[in-house]
Amino acid sequence: FPCENCDKIFTDPSNLQRHIRSQHNGARSHACVDCGKTFATSSGLKQHQHIHSSVKPFICEVCLKSYTQFSNLCRHKRMHADCHRYCCKYCGKHFPRSANLTRHLRTHTGEQPYNCKYCERSFSISSNLQRH
């Protein structure tokens, strides 16, 4: 079933009709009264409207951080999946980046690779050397 308005072809007429309604006939006819942004569906508008209020209905079950949009929660949850990538062999704590693990390992090993060139002090974290 080809769309007469564009080059798309659909396997059944209901998908074609849905496409025409959302992309051609009155597409994006649902407008946000706060900012004017338009949406093809009322559900899209409803989801968007949360950004204009303090309502954050989408909550991460891991850390309880909340979001106005489901897509933002999904992006955030991928970060939690990555958190298990780097694990401390001494205490089992997990980190999202290797640099975070490296810095943490120094709390176990006592390594202090950042040396002051003016005195004999050394530090485990470069920002502590800079502050010194």
Short mmCIF file of C-alpha atoms in Angstrom, two decimals:
data_model
loop_
_atom_site.label_atom_id
_atom_site.label_comp_id
_atom_site.label_asym_id
_atom_site.label_seq_id
_atom_site.Cartn_x
_atom_site.Cartn_y
_atom_site.Cartn_z
CA PHE A 1 0.00 0.00 0.00
CA PRO A 2 1.88 3.09 -1.22
CA CYS A 3 1.50 6.54 0.30
CA GLU A 4 0.40 9.05 -2.34
CA ASN A 5 2.14 11.89 -0.52
CA CYS A 6 5.63 10.39 -0.25
CA ASP A 7 7.65 7.35 -1.32
CA LYS A 8 6.80 5.09 1.63
CA ILE A 9 5.11 1.73 1.13
CA PHE A 10 3.19 -0.17 3.83
CA THR A 11 2.25 -3.83 4.19
CA ASP A 12 -1.30 -3.17 5.39
CA PRO A 13 -3.82 -0.32 5.07
CA SER A 14 -4.01 0.44 8.81
CA ASN A 15 -0.30 1.28 8.89
CA LEU A 16 -0.75 3.46 5.81
CA GLN A 17 -3.65 5.32 7.46
CA ARG A 18 -1.67 5.83 10.68
CA HIS A 19 1.23 7.19 8.61
CA ILE A 20 -1.02 9.61 6.70
CA ARG A 21 -2.63 10.89 9.93
CA SER A 22 0.70 11.41 11.68
CA GLN A 23 2.80 12.68 8.78
CA HIS A 24 0.48 14.39 6.30
CA ASN A 25 -3.12 15.19 7.37
CA GLY A 26 -3.03 17.61 10.26
CA ALA A 27 0.30 16.24 11.36
CA ARG A 28 1.54 17.74 14.59
CA SER A 29 -1.84 19.33 15.32
CA HIS A 30 -1.44 18.98 19.10
CA ALA A 31 0.26 22.16 20.34
CA CYS A 32 1.71 22.87 23.78
CA VAL A 33 0.06 25.96 25.29
CA ASP A 34 3.22 26.77 27.26
CA CYS A 35 5.84 26.79 24.48
CA GLY A 36 4.02 26.19 21.19
CA LYS A 37 5.85 22.97 20.33
CA THR A 38 3.60 20.70 18.27
CA PHE A 39 3.06 16.94 18.36
CA ALA A 40 1.44 14.39 16.08
CA THR A 41 -0.38 12.69 18.96
CA SER A 42 -2.10 13.80 22.14
CA SER A 43 0.03 11.30 24.08
CA GLY A 44 3.19 12.95 22.74
CA LEU A 45 1.90 16.33 23.90
CA LYS A 46 0.96 14.93 27.32
CA GLN A 47 4.42 13.44 27.80
CA HIS A 48 6.04 16.75 26.77
CA GLN A 49 3.95 18.89 29.13
CA HIS A 50 5.73 17.45 32.17
CA ILE A 51 8.80 19.55 31.31
CA HIS A 52 6.86 22.73 32.13
CA SER A 53 6.02 21.64 35.67
CA SER A 54 7.86 20.27 38.65
CA VAL A 55 6.18 16.90 38.10
CA LYS A 56 8.77 14.20 37.43
CA PRO A 57 6.79 10.97 37.19
CA PHE A 58 9.59 8.77 35.84
CA ILE A 59 11.76 7.53 38.73
CA CYS A 60 14.93 5.44 38.61
CA GLU A 61 14.49 2.43 40.88
CA VAL A 62 18.26 2.22 41.45
CA CYS A 63 19.06 5.74 42.71
CA LEU A 64 15.59 7.37 42.91
CA LYS A 65 16.52 10.22 40.55
CA SER A 66 13.39 11.43 38.74
CA TYR A 67 12.75 12.70 35.22
CA THR A 68 10.04 14.57 33.36
CA GLN A 69 10.32 12.29 30.32
CA PHE A 70 10.54 8.52 30.00
CA SER A 71 13.23 8.77 27.32
CA ASN A 72 15.48 10.66 29.75
CA LEU A 73 14.97 7.96 32.39
CA CYS A 74 15.93 5.30 29.83
CA ARG A 75 19.14 7.18 28.96
CA HIS A 76 19.94 7.50 32.68
CA LYS A 77 19.35 3.79 33.32
CA ARG A 78 21.94 2.89 30.69
CA MET A 79 24.46 4.71 32.88
CA HIS A 80 23.66 2.33 35.74
CA ALA A 81 24.28 -0.64 33.44
CA ASP A 82 27.70 0.80 32.61
CA CYS A 83 28.49 1.27 36.32
CA HIS A 84 29.31 -2.41 36.67
CA ARG A 85 32.03 -2.20 34.07
CA TYR A 86 34.94 -1.39 36.42
CA CYS A 87 35.16 -3.24 39.74
CA CYS A 88 37.63 -2.76 42.61
CA LYS A 89 39.48 -5.99 43.37
CA TYR A 90 39.94 -4.97 47.01
CA CYS A 91 36.42 -4.02 48.11
CA GLY A 92 34.13 -4.86 45.17
CA LYS A 93 32.93 -1.29 44.62
CA HIS A 94 31.87 -0.55 41.01
CA PHE A 95 32.68 2.50 38.88
CA PRO A 96 31.40 3.84 35.54
CA ARG A 97 34.86 4.80 34.22
CA SER A 98 38.33 3.33 34.49
CA ALA A 99 39.70 6.68 35.72
CA ASN A 100 37.30 6.57 38.68
CA LEU A 101 38.47 3.06 39.55
CA THR A 102 42.14 4.06 39.23
CA ARG A 103 41.64 6.97 41.63
CA HIS A 104 39.72 4.73 44.05
CA LEU A 105 42.41 2.02 43.99
CA ARG A 106 44.86 4.52 45.47
CA THR A 107 42.81 4.51 48.69
CA HIS A 108 43.78 0.85 49.05
CA THR A 109 47.35 0.95 47.73
CA GLY A 110 48.44 4.28 49.18
CA GLU A 111 49.89 5.30 45.81
CA GLN A 112 50.51 9.06 45.52
CA PRO A 113 51.76 9.74 41.98
CA TYR A 114 51.33 13.54 42.04
CA ASN A 115 54.43 15.20 43.50
CA CYS A 116 54.89 18.84 44.43
CA LYS A 117 57.96 20.30 42.70
CA TYR A 118 58.45 22.83 45.52
CA CYS A 119 58.35 20.51 48.52
CA GLU A 120 58.35 16.79 49.20
CA ARG A 121 54.59 16.30 49.49
CA SER A 122 52.76 13.94 47.18
CA PHE A 123 49.08 13.34 46.52
CA SER A 124 46.82 10.58 45.26
CA ILE A 125 44.58 13.00 43.33
CA SER A 126 45.87 15.66 40.93
CA SER A 127 43.33 18.25 42.09
CA ASN A 128 44.70 17.95 45.62
CA LEU A 129 48.18 18.77 44.30
CA GLN A 130 46.81 21.78 42.43
CA ARG A 131 45.00 22.99 45.56
CA HIS A 132 48.23 22.55 47.58
#
